[in-house]
PDB file of C-alpha atoms in Angstrom:
ATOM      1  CA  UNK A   1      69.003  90.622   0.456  1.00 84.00           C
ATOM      2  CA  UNK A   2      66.252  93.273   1.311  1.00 86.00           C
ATOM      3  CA  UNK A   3      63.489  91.535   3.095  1.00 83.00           C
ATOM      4  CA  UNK A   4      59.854  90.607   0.867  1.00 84.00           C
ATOM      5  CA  UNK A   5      56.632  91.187   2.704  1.00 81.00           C
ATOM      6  CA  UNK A   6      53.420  90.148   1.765  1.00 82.00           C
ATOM      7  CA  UNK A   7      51.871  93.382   0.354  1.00 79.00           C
ATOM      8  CA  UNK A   8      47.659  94.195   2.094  1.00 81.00           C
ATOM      9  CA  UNK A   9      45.094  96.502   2.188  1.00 78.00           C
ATOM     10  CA  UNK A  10      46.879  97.627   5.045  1.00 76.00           C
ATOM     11  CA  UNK A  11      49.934 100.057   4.434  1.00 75.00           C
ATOM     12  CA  UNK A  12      53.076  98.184   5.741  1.00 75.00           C
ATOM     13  CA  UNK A  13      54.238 100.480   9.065  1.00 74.00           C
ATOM     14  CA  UNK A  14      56.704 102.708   8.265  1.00 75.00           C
ATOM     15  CA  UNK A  15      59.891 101.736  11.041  1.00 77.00           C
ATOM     16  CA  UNK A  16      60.823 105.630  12.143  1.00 75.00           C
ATOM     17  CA  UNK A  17      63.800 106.020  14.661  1.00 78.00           C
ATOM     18  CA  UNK A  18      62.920 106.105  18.021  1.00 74.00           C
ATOM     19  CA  UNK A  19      62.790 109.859  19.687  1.00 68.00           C
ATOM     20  CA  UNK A  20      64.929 111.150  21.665  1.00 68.00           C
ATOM     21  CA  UNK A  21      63.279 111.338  25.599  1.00 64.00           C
ATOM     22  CA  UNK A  22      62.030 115.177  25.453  1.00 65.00           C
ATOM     23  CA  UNK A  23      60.772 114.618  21.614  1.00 58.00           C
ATOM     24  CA  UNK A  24      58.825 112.029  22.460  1.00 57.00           C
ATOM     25  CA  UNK A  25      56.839 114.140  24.505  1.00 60.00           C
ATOM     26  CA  UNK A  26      56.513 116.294  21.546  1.00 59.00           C
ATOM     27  CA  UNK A  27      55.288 113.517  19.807  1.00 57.00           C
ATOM     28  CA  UNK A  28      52.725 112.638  21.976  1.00 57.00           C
ATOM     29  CA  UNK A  29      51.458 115.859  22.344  1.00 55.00           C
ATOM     30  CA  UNK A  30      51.248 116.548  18.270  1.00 55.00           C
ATOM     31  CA  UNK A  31      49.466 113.202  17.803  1.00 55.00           C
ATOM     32  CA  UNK A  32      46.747 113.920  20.733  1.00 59.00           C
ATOM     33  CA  UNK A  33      45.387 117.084  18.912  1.00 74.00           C
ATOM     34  CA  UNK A  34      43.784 114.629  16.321  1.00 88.00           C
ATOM     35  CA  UNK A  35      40.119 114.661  17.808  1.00 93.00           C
ATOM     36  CA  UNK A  36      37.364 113.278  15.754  1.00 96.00           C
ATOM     37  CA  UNK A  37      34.725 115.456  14.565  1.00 97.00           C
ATOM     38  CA  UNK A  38      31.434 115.441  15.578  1.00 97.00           C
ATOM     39  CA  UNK A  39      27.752 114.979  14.134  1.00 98.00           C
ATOM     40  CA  UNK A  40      25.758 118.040  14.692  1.00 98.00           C
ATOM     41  CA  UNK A  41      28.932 120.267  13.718  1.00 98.00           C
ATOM     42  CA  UNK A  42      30.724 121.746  10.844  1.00 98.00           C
ATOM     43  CA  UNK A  43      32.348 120.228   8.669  1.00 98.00           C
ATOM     44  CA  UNK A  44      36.092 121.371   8.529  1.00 98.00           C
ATOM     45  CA  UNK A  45      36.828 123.743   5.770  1.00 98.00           C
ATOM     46  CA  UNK A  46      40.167 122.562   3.149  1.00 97.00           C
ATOM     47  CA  UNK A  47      41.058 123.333   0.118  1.00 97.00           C
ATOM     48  CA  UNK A  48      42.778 120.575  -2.036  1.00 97.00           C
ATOM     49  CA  UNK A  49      44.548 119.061  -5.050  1.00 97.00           C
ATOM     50  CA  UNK A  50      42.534 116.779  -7.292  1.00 97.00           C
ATOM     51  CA  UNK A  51      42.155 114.734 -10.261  1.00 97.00           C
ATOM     52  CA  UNK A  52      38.578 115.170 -12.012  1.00 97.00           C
ATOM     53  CA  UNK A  53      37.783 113.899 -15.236  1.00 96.00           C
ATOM     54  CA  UNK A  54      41.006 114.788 -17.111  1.00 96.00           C
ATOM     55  CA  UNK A  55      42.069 117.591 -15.333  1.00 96.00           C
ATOM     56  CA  UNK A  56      44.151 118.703 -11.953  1.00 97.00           C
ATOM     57  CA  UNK A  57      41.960 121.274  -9.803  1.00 97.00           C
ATOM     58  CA  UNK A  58      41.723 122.869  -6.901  1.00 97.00           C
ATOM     59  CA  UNK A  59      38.586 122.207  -4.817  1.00 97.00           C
ATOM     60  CA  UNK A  60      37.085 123.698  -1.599  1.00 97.00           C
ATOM     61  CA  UNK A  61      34.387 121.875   0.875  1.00 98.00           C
ATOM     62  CA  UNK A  62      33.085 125.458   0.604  1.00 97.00           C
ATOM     63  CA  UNK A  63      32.325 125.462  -2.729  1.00 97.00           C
ATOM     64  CA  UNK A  64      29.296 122.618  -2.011  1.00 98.00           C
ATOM     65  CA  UNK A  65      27.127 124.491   0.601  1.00 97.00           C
ATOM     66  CA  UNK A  66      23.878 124.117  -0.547  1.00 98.00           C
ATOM     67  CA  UNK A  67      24.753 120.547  -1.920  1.00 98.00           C
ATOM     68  CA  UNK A  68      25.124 117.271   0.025  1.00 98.00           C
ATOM     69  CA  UNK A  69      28.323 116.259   0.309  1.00 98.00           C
ATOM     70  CA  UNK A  70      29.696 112.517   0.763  1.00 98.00           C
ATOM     71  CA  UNK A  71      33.653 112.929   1.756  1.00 98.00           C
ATOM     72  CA  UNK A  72      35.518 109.410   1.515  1.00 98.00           C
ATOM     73  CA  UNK A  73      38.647 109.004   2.456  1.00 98.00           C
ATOM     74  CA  UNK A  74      40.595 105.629   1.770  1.00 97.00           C
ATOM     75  CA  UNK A  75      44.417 104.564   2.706  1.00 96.00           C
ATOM     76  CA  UNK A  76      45.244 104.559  -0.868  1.00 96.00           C
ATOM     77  CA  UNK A  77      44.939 104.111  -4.502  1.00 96.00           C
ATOM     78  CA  UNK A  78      45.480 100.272  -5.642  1.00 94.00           C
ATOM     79  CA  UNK A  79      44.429  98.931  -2.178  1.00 91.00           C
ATOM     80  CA  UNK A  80      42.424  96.487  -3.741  1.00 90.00           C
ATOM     81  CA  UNK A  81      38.721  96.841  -1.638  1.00 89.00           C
TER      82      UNK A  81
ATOM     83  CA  UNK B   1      24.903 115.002  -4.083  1.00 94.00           C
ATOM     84  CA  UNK B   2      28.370 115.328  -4.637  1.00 97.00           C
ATOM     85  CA  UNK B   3      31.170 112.565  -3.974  1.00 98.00           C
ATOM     86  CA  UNK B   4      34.348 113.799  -2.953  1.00 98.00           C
ATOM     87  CA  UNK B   5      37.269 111.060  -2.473  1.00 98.00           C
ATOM     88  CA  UNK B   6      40.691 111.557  -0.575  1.00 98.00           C
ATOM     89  CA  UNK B   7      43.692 109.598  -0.109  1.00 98.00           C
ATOM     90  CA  UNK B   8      47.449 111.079   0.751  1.00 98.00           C
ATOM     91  CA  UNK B   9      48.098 110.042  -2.850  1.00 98.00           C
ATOM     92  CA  UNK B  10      49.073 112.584  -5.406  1.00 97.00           C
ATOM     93  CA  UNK B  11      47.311 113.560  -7.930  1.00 97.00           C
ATOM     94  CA  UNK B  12      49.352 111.825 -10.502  1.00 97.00           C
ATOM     95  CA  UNK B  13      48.558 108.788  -9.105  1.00 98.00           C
ATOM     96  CA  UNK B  14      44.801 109.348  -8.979  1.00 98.00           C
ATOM     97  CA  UNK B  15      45.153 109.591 -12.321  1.00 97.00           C
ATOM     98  CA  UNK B  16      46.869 106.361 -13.477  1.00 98.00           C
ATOM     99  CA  UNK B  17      44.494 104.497 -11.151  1.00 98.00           C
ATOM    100  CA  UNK B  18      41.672 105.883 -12.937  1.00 98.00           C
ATOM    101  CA  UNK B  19      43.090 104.905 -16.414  1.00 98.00           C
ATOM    102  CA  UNK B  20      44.718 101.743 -15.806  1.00 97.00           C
ATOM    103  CA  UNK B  21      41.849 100.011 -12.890  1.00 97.00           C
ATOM    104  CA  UNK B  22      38.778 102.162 -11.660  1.00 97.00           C
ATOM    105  CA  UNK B  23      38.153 103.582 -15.795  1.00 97.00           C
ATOM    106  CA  UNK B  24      38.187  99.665 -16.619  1.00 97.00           C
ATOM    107  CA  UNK B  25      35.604  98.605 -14.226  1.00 97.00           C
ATOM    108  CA  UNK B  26      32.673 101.557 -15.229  1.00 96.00           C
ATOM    109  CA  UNK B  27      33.858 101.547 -18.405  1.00 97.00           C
ATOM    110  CA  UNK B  28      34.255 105.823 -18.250  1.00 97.00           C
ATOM    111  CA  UNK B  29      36.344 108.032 -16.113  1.00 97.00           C
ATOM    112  CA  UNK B  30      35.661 108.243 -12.189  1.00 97.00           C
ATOM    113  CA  UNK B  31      32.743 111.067 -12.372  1.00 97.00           C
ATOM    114  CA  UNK B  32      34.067 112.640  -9.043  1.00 97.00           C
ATOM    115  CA  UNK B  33      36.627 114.502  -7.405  1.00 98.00           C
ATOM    116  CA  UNK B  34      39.777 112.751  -5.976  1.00 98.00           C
ATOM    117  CA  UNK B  35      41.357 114.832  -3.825  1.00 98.00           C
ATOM    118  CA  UNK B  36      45.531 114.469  -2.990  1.00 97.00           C
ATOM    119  CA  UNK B  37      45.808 115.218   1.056  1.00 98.00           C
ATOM    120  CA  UNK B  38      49.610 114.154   0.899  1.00 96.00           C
ATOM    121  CA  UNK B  39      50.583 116.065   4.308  1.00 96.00           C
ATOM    122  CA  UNK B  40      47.457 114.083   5.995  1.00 97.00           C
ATOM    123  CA  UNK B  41      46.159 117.635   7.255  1.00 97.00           C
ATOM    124  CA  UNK B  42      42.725 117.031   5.847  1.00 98.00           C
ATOM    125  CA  UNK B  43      42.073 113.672   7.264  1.00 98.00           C
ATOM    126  CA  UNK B  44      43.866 114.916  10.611  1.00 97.00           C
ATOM    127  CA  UNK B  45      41.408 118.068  10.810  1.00 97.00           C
ATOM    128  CA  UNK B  46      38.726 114.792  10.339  1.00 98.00           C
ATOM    129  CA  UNK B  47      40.185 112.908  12.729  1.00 98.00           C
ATOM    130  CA  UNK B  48      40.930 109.775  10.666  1.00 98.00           C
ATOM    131  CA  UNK B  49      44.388 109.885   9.841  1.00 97.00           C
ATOM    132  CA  UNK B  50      46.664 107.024  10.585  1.00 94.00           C
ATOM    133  CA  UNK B  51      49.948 107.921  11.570  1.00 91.00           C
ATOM    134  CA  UNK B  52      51.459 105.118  12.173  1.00 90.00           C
ATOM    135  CA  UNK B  53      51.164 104.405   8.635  1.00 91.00           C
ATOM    136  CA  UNK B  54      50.711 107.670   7.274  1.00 94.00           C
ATOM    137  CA  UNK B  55      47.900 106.681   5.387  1.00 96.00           C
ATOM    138  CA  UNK B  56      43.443 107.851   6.172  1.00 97.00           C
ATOM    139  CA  UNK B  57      41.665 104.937   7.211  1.00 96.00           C
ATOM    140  CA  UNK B  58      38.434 104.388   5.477  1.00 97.00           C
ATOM    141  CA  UNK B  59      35.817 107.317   6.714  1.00 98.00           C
ATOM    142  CA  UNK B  60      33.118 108.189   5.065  1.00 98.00           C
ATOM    143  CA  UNK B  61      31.409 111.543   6.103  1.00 98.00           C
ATOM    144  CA  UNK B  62      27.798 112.815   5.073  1.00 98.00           C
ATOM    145  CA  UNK B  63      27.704 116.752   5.284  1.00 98.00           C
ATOM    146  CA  UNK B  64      24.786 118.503   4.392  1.00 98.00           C
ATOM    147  CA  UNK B  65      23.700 121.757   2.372  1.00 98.00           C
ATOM    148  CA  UNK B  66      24.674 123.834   5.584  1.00 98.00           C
ATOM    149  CA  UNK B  67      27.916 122.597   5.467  1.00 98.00           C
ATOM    150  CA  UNK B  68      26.953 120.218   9.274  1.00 98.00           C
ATOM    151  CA  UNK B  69      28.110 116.794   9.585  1.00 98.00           C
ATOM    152  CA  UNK B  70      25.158 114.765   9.808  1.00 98.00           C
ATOM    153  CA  UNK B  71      26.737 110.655   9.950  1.00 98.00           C
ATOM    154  CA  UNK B  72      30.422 109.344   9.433  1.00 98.00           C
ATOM    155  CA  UNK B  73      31.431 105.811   9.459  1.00 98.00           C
ATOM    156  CA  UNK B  74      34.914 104.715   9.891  1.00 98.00           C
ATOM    157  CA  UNK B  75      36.357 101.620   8.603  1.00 96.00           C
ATOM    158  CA  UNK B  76      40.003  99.756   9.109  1.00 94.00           C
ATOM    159  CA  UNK B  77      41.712  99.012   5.505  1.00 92.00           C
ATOM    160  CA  UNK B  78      40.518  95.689   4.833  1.00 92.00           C
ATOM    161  CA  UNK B  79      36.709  95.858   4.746  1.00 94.00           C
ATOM    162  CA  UNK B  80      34.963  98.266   2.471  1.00 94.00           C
ATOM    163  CA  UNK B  81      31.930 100.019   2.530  1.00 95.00           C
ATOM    164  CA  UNK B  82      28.440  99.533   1.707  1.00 96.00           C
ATOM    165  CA  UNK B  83      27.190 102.234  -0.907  1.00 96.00           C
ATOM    166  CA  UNK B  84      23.705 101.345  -0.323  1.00 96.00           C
ATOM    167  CA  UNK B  85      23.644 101.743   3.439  1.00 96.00           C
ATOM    168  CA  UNK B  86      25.218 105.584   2.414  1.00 97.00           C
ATOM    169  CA  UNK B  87      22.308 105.637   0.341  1.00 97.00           C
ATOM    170  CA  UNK B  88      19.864 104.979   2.452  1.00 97.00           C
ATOM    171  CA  UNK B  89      21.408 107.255   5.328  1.00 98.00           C
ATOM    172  CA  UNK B  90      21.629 110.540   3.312  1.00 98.00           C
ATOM    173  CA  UNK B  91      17.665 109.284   1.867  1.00 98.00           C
ATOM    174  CA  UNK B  92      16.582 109.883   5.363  1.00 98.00           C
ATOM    175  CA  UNK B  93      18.587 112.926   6.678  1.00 98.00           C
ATOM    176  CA  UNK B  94      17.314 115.016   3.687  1.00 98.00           C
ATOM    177  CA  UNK B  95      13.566 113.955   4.488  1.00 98.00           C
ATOM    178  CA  UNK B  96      14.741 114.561   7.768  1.00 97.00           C
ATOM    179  CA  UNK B  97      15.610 118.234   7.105  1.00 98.00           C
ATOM    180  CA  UNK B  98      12.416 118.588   3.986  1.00 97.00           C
ATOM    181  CA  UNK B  99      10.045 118.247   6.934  1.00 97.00           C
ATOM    182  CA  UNK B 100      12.477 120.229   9.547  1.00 96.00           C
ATOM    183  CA  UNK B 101      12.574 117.471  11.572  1.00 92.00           C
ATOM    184  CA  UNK B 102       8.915 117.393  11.965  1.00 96.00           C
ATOM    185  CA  UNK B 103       9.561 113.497  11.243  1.00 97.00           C
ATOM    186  CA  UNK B 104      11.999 110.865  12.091  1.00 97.00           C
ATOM    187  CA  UNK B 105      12.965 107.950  10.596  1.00 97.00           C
ATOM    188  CA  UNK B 106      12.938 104.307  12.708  1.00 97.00           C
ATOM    189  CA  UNK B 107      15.511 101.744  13.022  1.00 96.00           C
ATOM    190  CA  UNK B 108      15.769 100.029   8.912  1.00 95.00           C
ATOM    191  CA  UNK B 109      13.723 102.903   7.440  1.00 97.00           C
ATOM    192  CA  UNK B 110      14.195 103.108   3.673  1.00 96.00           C
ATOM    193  CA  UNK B 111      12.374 105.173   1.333  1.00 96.00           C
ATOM    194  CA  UNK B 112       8.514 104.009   1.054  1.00 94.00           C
ATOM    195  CA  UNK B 113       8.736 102.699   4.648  1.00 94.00           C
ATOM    196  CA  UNK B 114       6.691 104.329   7.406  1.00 94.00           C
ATOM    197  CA  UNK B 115       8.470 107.311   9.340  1.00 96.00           C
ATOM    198  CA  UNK B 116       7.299 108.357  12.518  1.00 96.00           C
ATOM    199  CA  UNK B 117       6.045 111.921  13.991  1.00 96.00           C
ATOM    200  CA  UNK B 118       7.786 112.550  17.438  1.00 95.00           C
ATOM    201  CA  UNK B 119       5.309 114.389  20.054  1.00 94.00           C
ATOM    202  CA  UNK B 120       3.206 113.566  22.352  1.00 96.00           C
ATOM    203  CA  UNK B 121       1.173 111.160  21.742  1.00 95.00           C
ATOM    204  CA  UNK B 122       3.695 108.987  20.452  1.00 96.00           C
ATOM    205  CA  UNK B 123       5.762 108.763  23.693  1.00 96.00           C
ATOM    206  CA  UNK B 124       5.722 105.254  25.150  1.00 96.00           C
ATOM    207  CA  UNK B 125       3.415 104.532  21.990  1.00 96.00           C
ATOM    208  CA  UNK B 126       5.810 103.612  19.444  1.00 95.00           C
ATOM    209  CA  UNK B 127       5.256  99.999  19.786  1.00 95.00           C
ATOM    210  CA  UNK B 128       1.689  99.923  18.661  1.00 96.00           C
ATOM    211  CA  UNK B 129       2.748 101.943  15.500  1.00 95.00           C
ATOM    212  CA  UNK B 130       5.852 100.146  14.502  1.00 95.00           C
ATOM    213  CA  UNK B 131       7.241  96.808  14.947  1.00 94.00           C
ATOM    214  CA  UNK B 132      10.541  95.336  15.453  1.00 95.00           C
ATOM    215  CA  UNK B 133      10.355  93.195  11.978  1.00 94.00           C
ATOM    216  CA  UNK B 134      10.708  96.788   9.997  1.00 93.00           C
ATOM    217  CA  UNK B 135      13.556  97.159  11.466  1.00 94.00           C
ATOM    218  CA  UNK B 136      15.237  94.388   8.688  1.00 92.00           C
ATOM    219  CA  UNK B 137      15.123  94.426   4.977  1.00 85.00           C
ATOM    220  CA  UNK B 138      12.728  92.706   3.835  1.00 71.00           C
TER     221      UNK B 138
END
Protein backbone atom coordinates (compact mmCIF):
# COMPACT_ATOMS: atom_id res chain seq x y z
CA UNK A 1 0.00 0.00 0.00
CA UNK A 2 1.68 3.40 -0.98
CA UNK A 3 2.19 5.37 2.13
CA UNK A 4 -0.57 8.64 2.97
CA UNK A 5 1.00 11.78 4.31
CA UNK A 6 -0.63 14.55 5.72
CA UNK A 7 -0.57 17.11 2.84
CA UNK A 8 0.91 21.27 4.24
CA UNK A 9 1.79 24.42 3.14
CA UNK A 10 5.01 22.93 2.98
CA UNK A 11 5.88 20.83 -0.25
CA UNK A 12 6.50 17.19 0.96
CA UNK A 13 10.60 16.64 0.23
CA UNK A 14 11.16 15.04 -2.74
CA UNK A 15 13.50 11.57 -1.61
CA UNK A 16 16.34 11.85 -4.63
CA UNK A 17 19.04 9.02 -4.69
CA UNK A 18 21.97 9.70 -2.94
CA UNK A 19 25.13 10.92 -5.26
CA UNK A 20 27.69 9.19 -6.07
CA UNK A 21 31.09 10.60 -3.90
CA UNK A 22 32.58 13.00 -6.79
CA UNK A 23 28.80 14.22 -7.72
CA UNK A 24 28.17 15.21 -4.58
CA UNK A 25 30.74 17.65 -4.80
CA UNK A 26 29.07 18.79 -7.86
CA UNK A 27 26.14 19.17 -5.98
CA UNK A 28 27.40 21.21 -3.47
CA UNK A 29 29.06 23.40 -5.60
CA UNK A 30 25.75 24.03 -8.00
CA UNK A 31 23.64 24.70 -4.88
CA UNK A 32 26.28 27.34 -3.30
CA UNK A 33 25.97 29.72 -6.37
CA UNK A 34 22.40 30.61 -5.04
CA UNK A 35 23.36 34.01 -3.27
CA UNK A 36 20.63 36.30 -2.23
CA UNK A 37 20.30 39.55 -3.80
CA UNK A 38 20.86 42.61 -2.32
CA UNK A 39 19.00 46.03 -1.49
CA UNK A 40 20.68 48.85 -3.18
CA UNK A 41 21.15 46.60 -6.45
CA UNK A 42 19.46 45.52 -9.55
CA UNK A 43 17.01 43.62 -9.78
CA UNK A 44 17.79 40.43 -11.93
CA UNK A 45 16.50 40.63 -15.41
CA UNK A 46 13.98 37.23 -16.65
CA UNK A 47 11.74 36.79 -18.96
CA UNK A 48 8.75 34.41 -18.18
CA UNK A 49 5.58 32.42 -18.85
CA UNK A 50 2.35 33.73 -17.37
CA UNK A 51 -1.24 33.60 -16.93
CA UNK A 52 -2.96 37.22 -17.02
CA UNK A 53 -6.47 37.74 -17.21
CA UNK A 54 -7.40 35.07 -19.79
CA UNK A 55 -4.44 34.85 -21.63
CA UNK A 56 -0.74 33.05 -21.62
CA UNK A 57 2.11 35.82 -22.11
CA UNK A 58 5.38 36.39 -22.02
CA UNK A 59 6.61 39.04 -19.56
CA UNK A 60 9.98 40.76 -18.86
CA UNK A 61 11.07 42.62 -15.38
CA UNK A 62 12.33 44.99 -18.10
CA UNK A 63 9.30 45.89 -19.41
CA UNK A 64 8.34 47.83 -15.79
CA UNK A 65 11.28 50.33 -15.49
CA UNK A 66 9.77 53.36 -14.73
CA UNK A 67 7.02 51.48 -12.65
CA UNK A 68 7.29 49.99 -9.13
CA UNK A 69 7.40 46.63 -9.13
CA UNK A 70 6.24 44.12 -6.21
CA UNK A 71 7.71 40.45 -7.29
CA UNK A 72 6.09 37.59 -5.04
CA UNK A 73 7.05 34.45 -5.21
CA UNK A 74 5.11 31.57 -3.30
CA UNK A 75 5.84 27.57 -3.14
CA UNK A 76 2.76 26.97 -5.04
CA UNK A 77 -0.69 27.31 -6.25
CA UNK A 78 -3.39 25.65 -3.74
CA UNK A 79 -1.04 26.04 -0.71
CA UNK A 80 -3.74 27.26 1.21
CA UNK A 81 -2.09 30.77 3.01
CA UNK B 1 2.60 49.71 -9.07
CA UNK B 2 2.61 46.55 -10.65
CA UNK B 3 2.22 42.99 -8.89
CA UNK B 4 4.01 40.32 -10.41
CA UNK B 5 3.48 36.66 -8.79
CA UNK B 6 5.74 33.47 -9.36
CA UNK B 7 5.56 29.99 -8.42
CA UNK B 8 7.38 26.85 -10.39
CA UNK B 9 3.78 26.10 -11.39
CA UNK B 10 2.78 26.11 -14.98
CA UNK B 11 0.81 28.22 -16.43
CA UNK B 12 -2.05 25.88 -16.79
CA UNK B 13 -2.28 25.60 -13.38
CA UNK B 14 -2.29 29.33 -12.65
CA UNK B 15 -5.10 29.25 -14.50
CA UNK B 16 -7.42 26.67 -12.86
CA UNK B 17 -6.45 28.21 -9.52
CA UNK B 18 -7.68 31.42 -10.64
CA UNK B 19 -11.06 29.95 -11.86
CA UNK B 20 -11.80 27.38 -9.44
CA UNK B 21 -10.29 29.40 -5.78
CA UNK B 22 -8.54 32.92 -6.07
CA UNK B 23 -11.61 34.18 -8.98
CA UNK B 24 -14.12 32.96 -6.11
CA UNK B 25 -12.75 34.95 -3.34
CA UNK B 26 -12.59 38.71 -5.37
CA UNK B 27 -15.28 37.75 -7.19
CA UNK B 28 -13.16 38.71 -10.81
CA UNK B 29 -10.06 37.31 -12.29
CA UNK B 30 -6.56 37.81 -10.45
CA UNK B 31 -5.73 41.48 -12.00
CA UNK B 32 -1.94 40.54 -12.17
CA UNK B 33 0.62 38.61 -13.74
CA UNK B 34 1.41 35.00 -12.57
CA UNK B 35 4.42 34.04 -13.79
CA UNK B 36 5.41 29.93 -14.37
CA UNK B 37 9.36 29.69 -13.20
CA UNK B 38 9.12 25.76 -13.54
CA UNK B 39 13.11 25.26 -13.85
CA UNK B 40 13.38 27.51 -10.47
CA UNK B 41 15.98 29.79 -12.46
CA UNK B 42 14.11 32.92 -11.56
CA UNK B 43 13.77 32.41 -7.91
CA UNK B 44 17.48 30.93 -7.94
CA UNK B 45 18.84 34.24 -9.74
CA UNK B 46 16.67 35.77 -6.41
CA UNK B 47 18.07 33.67 -4.18
CA UNK B 48 14.90 32.09 -2.75
CA UNK B 49 14.57 28.89 -4.27
CA UNK B 50 14.16 25.79 -2.23
CA UNK B 51 15.77 22.91 -3.51
CA UNK B 52 15.18 20.56 -1.35
CA UNK B 53 11.70 20.81 -2.31
CA UNK B 54 11.93 22.34 -5.52
CA UNK B 55 9.53 24.79 -4.72
CA UNK B 56 10.30 29.34 -3.98
CA UNK B 57 9.72 30.05 -0.53
CA UNK B 58 7.61 33.03 0.10
CA UNK B 59 9.77 36.37 -0.98
CA UNK B 60 8.43 39.29 -1.65
CA UNK B 61 10.70 41.91 -3.45
CA UNK B 62 10.00 45.79 -3.89
CA UNK B 63 11.97 47.10 -7.05
CA UNK B 64 11.68 50.47 -8.04
CA UNK B 65 11.26 52.63 -11.35
CA UNK B 66 15.15 52.19 -11.89
CA UNK B 67 14.81 48.73 -11.90
CA UNK B 68 17.00 48.69 -7.86
CA UNK B 69 15.84 46.50 -5.22
CA UNK B 70 14.81 48.65 -2.53
CA UNK B 71 13.23 45.85 0.48
CA UNK B 72 12.55 41.98 0.22
CA UNK B 73 11.07 39.91 2.87
CA UNK B 74 11.31 36.24 2.93
CA UNK B 75 8.91 33.97 4.48
CA UNK B 76 8.88 29.90 5.16
CA UNK B 77 5.52 28.24 3.60
CA UNK B 78 3.29 28.36 6.42
CA UNK B 79 2.91 32.03 7.39
CA UNK B 80 1.81 34.56 4.86
CA UNK B 81 2.35 37.98 4.35
CA UNK B 82 1.05 41.18 5.43
CA UNK B 83 -0.16 43.35 2.34
CA UNK B 84 -0.40 46.34 4.41
CA UNK B 85 3.10 46.33 5.84
CA UNK B 86 4.10 46.10 1.68
CA UNK B 87 2.00 48.98 1.56
CA UNK B 88 3.32 50.98 3.83
CA UNK B 89 7.06 50.08 2.79
CA UNK B 90 6.79 51.01 -0.94
CA UNK B 91 4.54 54.45 0.63
CA UNK B 92 7.79 55.48 2.08
CA UNK B 93 10.54 54.47 -0.46
CA UNK B 94 8.72 56.49 -3.20
CA UNK B 95 8.56 59.66 -0.81
CA UNK B 96 11.86 58.57 -0.15
CA UNK B 97 13.03 58.93 -3.78
CA UNK B 98 10.11 62.24 -4.55
CA UNK B 99 12.32 64.22 -2.19
CA UNK B 100 15.78 62.40 -3.37
CA UNK B 101 16.33 61.33 -0.16
CA UNK B 102 16.27 64.76 1.19
CA UNK B 103 13.93 62.96 3.91
CA UNK B 104 13.73 59.77 5.76
CA UNK B 105 11.18 58.02 7.20
CA UNK B 106 11.39 56.79 11.23
CA UNK B 107 10.76 53.53 12.73
CA UNK B 108 6.37 52.96 12.18
CA UNK B 109 6.17 55.88 9.72
CA UNK B 110 2.98 55.70 7.67
CA UNK B 111 1.66 58.20 5.41
CA UNK B 112 0.49 61.51 7.42
CA UNK B 113 3.10 60.69 10.11
CA UNK B 114 6.08 63.00 10.65
CA UNK B 115 9.32 62.15 8.52
CA UNK B 116 12.49 63.42 9.47
CA UNK B 117 15.29 65.65 7.56
CA UNK B 118 18.80 64.01 8.10
CA UNK B 119 21.70 66.80 8.53
CA UNK B 120 23.15 68.41 10.91
CA UNK B 121 21.31 69.61 13.25
CA UNK B 122 19.44 66.61 13.70
CA UNK B 123 22.41 64.41 14.76
CA UNK B 124 22.10 63.26 18.37
CA UNK B 125 18.74 65.39 18.21
CA UNK B 126 16.31 62.97 17.08
CA UNK B 127 14.92 62.34 20.41
CA UNK B 128 13.53 65.75 21.03
CA UNK B 129 11.76 65.55 17.57
CA UNK B 130 10.37 62.10 17.67
CA UNK B 131 9.39 59.71 20.23
CA UNK B 132 9.50 56.09 20.70
CA UNK B 133 5.43 55.78 20.93
CA UNK B 134 5.35 56.68 16.91
CA UNK B 135 7.11 54.02 16.42
CA UNK B 136 3.56 51.70 16.94
CA UNK B 137 0.28 52.02 15.22
CA UNK B 138 -1.75 53.81 16.85
Amino acid sequence: MPEEFKPGCKRPPINKPQPAADAGEQQTAKEATQTMVAVGKPAPDFTAPAYLQGKFVNISLSEFKGKWVVLCFYPGDFTFV
Amino acid sequence: MEVLACSVDSVFVHKMWNDHEISKMINQDIPYAMLSDQDGSIGKSYGIYDSDSGVETRGRFIIDPDGIIQGFEVLTAPVGRNVSESLRQIQAFQLVRQTDGLEATPSGWKPGKKTLKPGPDLVGNVWKVWKVSEAFDD
